[in-house]
Amino acid sequence: MRILSGIQPSGILHIGNYLGAMRQQIALQEEHEPIYLLVDLHAITVPQDPKLLRQNTLNAAAMYLALGLDPEKAILYVQSQLSEHAELAWILTTIASMGELERMTQFKEKGRGEERTKVGMGLFSYPLLMAADILLYKAQKVPIGDDQVQHLELARDIAKRFNQRFGDTFPIPDALLAESGARIMGLDDPTVKMSKSATSAYNYIALTDDADTVRNKIKKAVTDSGSEITYGNDKPALKNLLTIFSGVTNEKAETITERYAGKGYADFKTDLADALIAFLSPIQERYQHLLTDEQQLVDILHAGAERARPQAAHTLKEIKEKLGFVL
Ligand code: ATP
Ligand code: LTN
């Protein structure tokens, strides 16, 4: 079974990316040979500083490895290194309609504020590039956070339409959502998802935040009214903090709440910050060490692309034949 996902190398990675997507992605390497893409072609749909994009791509590779990705088991590479992604994305623009792309909430949100005529074409067609990533490998399972489900549904529709028009080609991919953590909310606002593009750094815990920053951010995290530590929808801010606590300690949320019977938010927050720091510090040590050898990272990414290339080329050839291109 083919598993594939992508992550944008466009800035910091946060605990939401980890609990919602990366944790599960890395666990899947034990039974399958999953493919994980650093999707730089997606990242440039909003303006990127070239130097930063390059560094962020290497940083994201280092973070995957620091979190436990084994490049012998999983295939990790940079999307732009295989031109098949862009080529298939073009073909898919002829299968999808303007209407279905206009309905994508991420496009609507990211394009908000801009004059409609100025919203980038890339931002608009972004989900087709994601569909191309998935279909190029005939992936069946796609481990993603909740915010990507709509894009995956579009990929499913496109796969079905292609199959109808040109004959059975693609399996219909399913989303794999984390049991807990598929939607980590902002620390400063539990009604919106934690996001690296948030205007305030108090929205997220970056995987690279140092101990003082973590303590400070958790201290400032908004909480609900009342003082009891309970897990439920009536306390969305606390529920989110408990999901994070549980995610980094592997304890059940109920086990954690039992410990705080009769105690208040102050104790809870101190311990949550400690748990996060204990979780993050060995990862950060490995991460910093990996970044000292840039060439090694580049080599790992090249090797990943070379392992994936034959299958990408094979699928694209099959598609071109079906479309009637002269080969
Ligand atoms: P951001 O909003 O932080 O820019 P994104 O979804 O636009 O995130 P990526 O960084 O590429 O872009 O996301 C990588 C993976 O992390 C995706 O599978 C996404 O669904 C998941 N993810 C992102 N934010 C969260 C979150 N708050 N909770 C759970 N999963 C998340
Ligand atoms: N659009 C996704 C990243 C992404 C992806 C993919 C996810 C690009 N290609 C293929 C799953 C499968 C995002 O913004 N997080």
Coordinates of C-alpha atoms and ligand atoms in Angstrom, one line a residue:
M1 CA 0.0 0.0 0.0
R2 CA 1.4 3.4 -1.0
I3 CA 1.3 6.2 1.6
L4 CA 2.2 9.8 0.7
S5 CA 2.0 13.2 2.3
G6 CA 3.6 16.6 1.9
I7 CA 4.6 19.4 4.1
Q8 CA 5.4 23.0 3.2
P9 CA 8.9 24.2 3.9
S10 CA 7.7 27.7 4.5
G11 CA 8.7 28.6 8.0
I12 CA 8.6 27.1 11.4
L13 CA 7.1 23.7 12.1
H14 CA 4.8 23.6 15.2
I15 CA 3.4 21.1 17.6
G16 CA 0.2 21.1 15.5
N17 CA 2.1 19.9 12.5
Y18 CA 3.7 17.2 14.7
L19 CA 0.7 15.9 16.5
G20 CA -1.6 16.3 13.5
A21 CA 0.6 14.9 10.8
M22 CA 4.3 14.2 11.3
R23 CA 4.0 11.8 14.3
Q24 CA 1.6 9.5 12.4
Q25 CA 3.7 9.8 9.2
I26 CA 6.8 8.7 10.9
A27 CA 5.1 5.8 12.7
L28 CA 3.9 4.6 9.3
Q29 CA 7.5 4.0 8.1
E30 CA 7.6 0.8 10.2
E31 CA 5.1 -1.1 8.0
H32 CA 5.2 0.7 4.6
E33 CA 7.6 2.6 2.5
P34 CA 5.9 6.0 2.7
I35 CA 6.8 9.0 0.6
Y36 CA 7.1 12.4 2.3
L37 CA 7.6 15.5 0.2
L38 CA 8.9 18.9 1.1
V39 CA 6.6 20.8 -1.1
D40 CA 8.6 23.8 -2.2
L41 CA 6.4 24.2 -5.3
H42 CA 3.5 24.7 -3.0
A43 CA 5.4 27.1 -0.8
I44 CA 6.0 29.5 -3.6
T45 CA 2.3 30.1 -4.1
V46 CA 2.9 32.9 -1.6
P47 CA 6.0 35.1 -2.0
Q48 CA 9.1 33.5 -0.4
D49 CA 12.5 34.9 0.2
P50 CA 14.8 32.5 -1.8
K51 CA 17.5 32.2 0.8
L52 CA 14.9 31.5 3.5
L53 CA 13.1 29.0 1.3
R54 CA 16.3 27.1 0.8
Q55 CA 17.1 27.1 4.5
N56 CA 13.6 26.2 5.5
T57 CA 13.6 23.2 3.2
L58 CA 16.8 21.9 4.8
N59 CA 15.4 22.7 8.3
A60 CA 12.2 20.7 7.5
A61 CA 14.3 17.8 6.3
A62 CA 16.4 18.0 9.5
M63 CA 13.3 18.2 11.6
Y64 CA 11.8 15.1 10.0
L65 CA 15.0 13.2 10.7
A66 CA 15.3 14.6 14.3
L67 CA 11.7 13.4 14.9
G68 CA 12.7 9.9 13.9
L69 CA 12.2 9.6 10.2
D70 CA 14.5 6.9 8.9
P71 CA 15.5 7.7 5.3
E72 CA 16.2 3.9 4.7
K73 CA 12.5 3.2 5.5
A74 CA 10.7 6.3 4.3
I75 CA 11.4 8.2 1.1
L76 CA 11.9 11.9 1.8
Y77 CA 12.6 14.4 -1.0
V78 CA 12.1 17.9 -2.3
Q79 CA 9.1 18.1 -4.7
S80 CA 10.8 20.4 -7.2
Q81 CA 13.5 17.8 -7.8
L82 CA 11.1 15.7 -9.8
S83 CA 9.5 17.6 -12.6
E84 CA 6.8 15.0 -12.9
H85 CA 4.8 16.8 -10.1
A86 CA 4.5 20.0 -12.1
E87 CA 3.8 18.2 -15.3
L88 CA 1.0 16.1 -13.9
A89 CA -0.4 19.2 -12.1
W90 CA -0.8 20.9 -15.5
I91 CA -2.6 17.9 -16.9
L92 CA -5.0 18.0 -14.0
T93 CA -5.9 21.6 -14.6
T94 CA -7.6 20.2 -17.7
I95 CA -9.6 17.8 -15.6
A96 CA -10.7 20.1 -12.7
S97 CA -13.2 23.0 -13.0
M98 CA -12.8 26.6 -11.8
G99 CA -15.9 26.1 -9.7
E100 CA -14.5 23.3 -7.6
L101 CA -11.2 25.2 -7.0
E102 CA -13.1 28.3 -6.0
R103 CA -14.8 26.4 -3.3
M104 CA -11.6 25.5 -1.5
T105 CA -11.6 27.3 1.9
Q106 CA -7.8 27.6 2.1
F107 CA -7.8 29.5 -1.1
K108 CA -10.6 31.7 0.1
E109 CA -8.8 32.4 3.4
K110 CA -5.3 33.0 1.9
G111 CA -6.7 35.1 -0.9
R112 CA -8.9 37.2 1.4
G113 CA -8.1 40.8 1.6
E114 CA -6.4 40.8 -1.8
E115 CA -8.3 42.1 -4.7
R116 CA -9.8 39.1 -6.5
T117 CA -7.9 39.8 -9.7
K118 CA -4.6 39.9 -7.9
V119 CA -4.8 36.5 -6.1
G120 CA -2.0 34.3 -7.5
M121 CA -2.8 31.7 -10.0
G122 CA -0.6 29.3 -8.1
L123 CA -2.6 29.8 -4.9
F124 CA -5.8 29.0 -6.9
S125 CA -4.5 25.8 -8.5
Y126 CA -2.5 24.7 -5.5
P127 CA -4.9 21.7 -4.7
L128 CA -4.2 20.3 -8.2
L129 CA -0.5 20.2 -7.5
M130 CA -1.3 18.3 -4.3
A131 CA -3.6 15.9 -6.2
A132 CA -0.7 15.4 -8.7
D133 CA 1.7 14.5 -5.8
I134 CA -0.8 11.9 -4.6
L135 CA -1.8 10.5 -8.0
L136 CA 1.8 10.3 -9.3
Y137 CA 2.4 7.5 -6.8
K138 CA -1.1 6.1 -6.9
A139 CA -1.2 6.6 -3.2
Q140 CA -4.0 5.0 -1.3
K141 CA -3.5 6.6 2.2
V142 CA -2.7 10.2 2.9
P143 CA -1.8 11.1 6.5
I144 CA -2.8 14.8 7.0
G145 CA -4.3 17.1 9.5
D146 CA -7.9 18.1 9.4
D147 CA -7.4 21.3 7.4
Q148 CA -6.2 19.3 4.4
V149 CA -9.3 17.1 4.2
Q150 CA -11.1 19.3 1.7
H151 CA -8.0 19.2 -0.6
L152 CA -7.9 15.5 -0.4
E153 CA -11.6 15.3 -1.4
L154 CA -10.8 17.2 -4.5
A155 CA -8.0 14.8 -5.3
R156 CA -10.5 12.0 -4.9
D157 CA -12.9 13.6 -7.3
I158 CA -10.2 14.2 -9.8
A159 CA -9.0 10.6 -9.6
K160 CA -12.5 9.4 -10.2
R161 CA -13.1 11.7 -13.1
F162 CA -9.8 10.7 -14.7
N163 CA -10.7 7.0 -14.3
Q164 CA -14.1 7.6 -16.0
R165 CA -12.6 9.4 -18.9
F166 CA -9.5 7.5 -19.6
G167 CA -10.0 4.1 -17.9
D168 CA -9.1 2.8 -14.6
T169 CA -5.8 4.4 -13.6
F170 CA -5.8 5.6 -10.0
P171 CA -7.0 4.1 -6.7
I172 CA -9.2 6.6 -4.8
P173 CA -7.0 7.9 -1.9
D174 CA -8.2 8.1 1.7
A175 CA -7.2 10.6 4.3
L176 CA -5.5 9.2 7.4
L177 CA -6.3 11.4 10.3
A178 CA -4.6 11.3 13.7
E179 CA -6.9 9.8 16.4
S180 CA -6.0 12.8 18.6
G181 CA -4.4 16.0 17.5
A182 CA -5.8 16.2 13.9
R183 CA -6.7 19.8 14.7
I184 CA -4.6 21.5 17.3
M185 CA -6.0 25.0 18.0
G186 CA -4.1 28.3 18.5
L187 CA -2.9 28.9 22.1
D188 CA -4.1 32.5 21.8
D189 CA -7.4 31.6 20.2
P190 CA -8.9 28.1 20.5
T191 CA -11.4 28.8 17.8
V192 CA -8.8 28.8 15.0
K193 CA -6.2 26.2 14.2
M194 CA -2.7 26.6 15.2
S195 CA -0.8 28.0 12.2
K196 CA 2.7 29.1 11.4
S197 CA 1.2 32.0 9.4
A198 CA -0.6 33.3 12.6
T199 CA 0.1 37.0 13.2
S200 CA 1.3 36.3 16.8
A201 CA 4.0 33.8 17.8
Y202 CA 1.8 33.2 20.9
N203 CA -0.4 31.2 18.7
Y204 CA 1.9 28.2 18.4
I205 CA 4.7 26.2 20.1
A206 CA 7.3 25.8 17.4
L207 CA 9.3 22.6 17.5
T208 CA 12.4 24.8 17.8
D209 CA 11.1 27.0 20.7
D210 CA 13.6 27.0 23.6
A211 CA 12.6 26.3 27.2
D212 CA 12.0 30.0 28.2
T213 CA 9.8 30.6 25.1
V214 CA 7.8 27.5 25.8
R215 CA 7.2 28.5 29.5
N216 CA 6.2 32.0 28.4
K217 CA 3.8 30.9 25.7
I218 CA 2.1 28.3 27.9
K219 CA 1.8 30.9 30.7
K220 CA 0.1 33.3 28.3
A221 CA -2.1 30.7 26.6
V222 CA -5.8 31.6 27.0
T223 CA -7.9 29.4 29.3
D224 CA -11.6 29.0 29.8
S225 CA -13.7 30.3 32.7
G226 CA -13.8 28.3 35.9
S227 CA -10.8 26.8 37.6
E228 CA -11.3 23.0 37.3
I229 CA -9.1 21.0 35.0
T230 CA -11.6 18.9 33.0
Y231 CA -11.6 17.6 29.4
G232 CA -14.6 18.5 27.4
N233 CA -16.1 20.6 24.6
D234 CA -17.4 23.1 27.2
K235 CA -13.7 24.1 27.8
P236 CA -12.2 24.3 24.3
A237 CA -9.0 26.1 25.4
L238 CA -8.3 23.5 28.1
K239 CA -9.2 20.7 25.8
N240 CA -6.6 21.8 23.4
L241 CA -3.9 22.1 26.1
L242 CA -4.8 18.7 27.3
T243 CA -4.6 17.2 23.8
I244 CA -1.1 18.7 23.5
F245 CA -0.2 17.5 27.0
S246 CA -1.4 14.0 26.2
G247 CA 0.3 14.1 22.8
V248 CA 3.8 14.8 24.1
T249 CA 3.5 12.4 27.1
N250 CA 1.5 9.6 25.6
E251 CA -0.8 9.7 28.6
K252 CA -4.6 9.7 28.3
A253 CA -6.2 13.1 28.8
E254 CA -8.3 11.6 31.6
T255 CA -5.2 10.3 33.4
I256 CA -3.8 13.8 33.3
T257 CA -7.0 15.5 34.5
E258 CA -7.1 13.1 37.5
R259 CA -3.8 14.4 38.7
Y260 CA -5.1 18.0 38.9
A261 CA -8.2 17.3 41.0
G262 CA -8.3 20.2 43.5
K263 CA -5.4 22.0 41.7
G264 CA -5.7 25.0 39.4
Y265 CA -4.4 26.2 36.1
A266 CA -1.1 27.4 37.4
D267 CA 0.1 23.9 38.4
F268 CA -1.3 22.5 35.2
K269 CA 0.5 25.0 33.0
T270 CA 3.8 24.6 34.8
D271 CA 3.7 20.9 34.2
L272 CA 2.5 21.2 30.6
A273 CA 5.4 23.5 29.9
D274 CA 7.8 21.0 31.6
A275 CA 6.4 18.1 29.6
L276 CA 6.8 20.1 26.3
I277 CA 10.3 21.0 27.1
A278 CA 11.2 17.4 28.1
F279 CA 9.7 16.3 24.8
L280 CA 11.3 19.0 22.6
S281 CA 14.8 19.2 24.0
P282 CA 16.3 15.9 22.7
I283 CA 14.6 16.5 19.4
Q284 CA 16.2 20.0 19.2
E285 CA 19.6 18.6 20.1
R286 CA 19.4 16.1 17.2
Y287 CA 18.0 18.8 14.9
Q288 CA 20.9 21.2 15.6
H289 CA 23.4 18.4 15.1
L290 CA 21.8 17.4 11.8
L291 CA 22.0 21.1 10.6
T292 CA 25.8 21.2 11.1
D293 CA 26.2 18.9 8.0
E294 CA 24.2 20.5 5.2
Q295 CA 25.8 18.2 2.6
Q296 CA 24.5 15.1 4.4
L297 CA 21.0 16.5 4.3
V298 CA 21.2 17.4 0.6
D299 CA 22.5 13.8 -0.1
I300 CA 19.6 12.2 1.8
L301 CA 17.1 14.3 -0.2
H302 CA 18.8 13.5 -3.5
A303 CA 18.8 9.8 -2.6
G304 CA 15.1 10.0 -1.8
A305 CA 14.2 11.7 -5.1
E306 CA 16.2 9.0 -7.0
R307 CA 14.3 6.2 -5.2
A308 CA 11.0 7.8 -6.1
R309 CA 11.8 8.8 -9.7
P310 CA 11.2 5.5 -11.5
Q311 CA 7.6 5.3 -10.2
A312 CA 6.9 8.9 -10.9
A313 CA 8.2 8.5 -14.5
H314 CA 6.2 5.3 -14.9
T315 CA 2.9 6.8 -13.9
L316 CA 3.4 9.9 -16.0
K317 CA 4.2 7.8 -19.0
E318 CA 1.0 5.7 -18.5
I319 CA -1.0 8.9 -18.2
K320 CA 0.5 10.4 -21.4
E321 CA -0.3 7.2 -23.3
K322 CA -3.9 7.3 -22.0
L323 CA -4.2 11.0 -23.1
G324 CA -3.0 10.1 -26.6
F325 CA 0.3 11.9 -26.5
V326 CA 2.9 10.6 -29.0
L327 CA 5.7 9.0 -26.9
Ligands
ATP1 P1 0.0 26.2 8.6 O1 -1.4 26.7 8.7 O2 0.7 26.1 9.9 O3 0.8 27.0 7.5 P2 -0.6 24.2 6.7 O4 -1.6 23.1 6.8 O5 -1.0 25.3 5.8 O6 -0.1 24.7 8.1 P3 1.8 22.5 6.4 O7 2.9 23.1 7.2 O8 2.3 22.0 5.1 O9 0.7 23.6 6.0 O10 1.1 21.4 7.1 C1 1.7 20.1 7.3 C2 0.8 19.2 7.9 O11 0.4 19.6 9.2 C3 -0.6 19.0 7.2 O12 -0.9 17.7 7.1 C4 -1.6 19.8 8.0 O13 -2.8 19.3 7.9 C5 -1.0 19.6 9.4 N1 -1.4 20.7 10.3 C6 -1.2 22.0 10.1 N2 -1.7 22.7 11.1 C7 -2.2 21.8 12.0 C8 -2.9 21.9 13.2 N3 -3.1 23.1 13.8 N4 -3.4 20.8 13.8 C9 -3.2 19.6 13.3 N5 -2.5 19.4 12.1 C10 -2.1 20.5 11.4
LTN2 N1 -1.3 21.0 0.8 C1 -0.6 20.4 2.0 C2 0.7 19.9 1.7 C3 0.8 18.9 0.6 C4 0.3 17.5 0.7 C5 0.6 17.0 -0.6 C6 -0.4 16.8 1.7 C7 1.3 19.0 -0.6 N2 1.2 17.9 -1.3 C8 0.2 15.7 -0.9 C9 -0.8 15.5 1.4 C10 -0.5 14.9 0.1 C11 -0.5 21.5 3.1 O1 -0.6 22.6 2.9 N3 -0.3 21.0 4.3

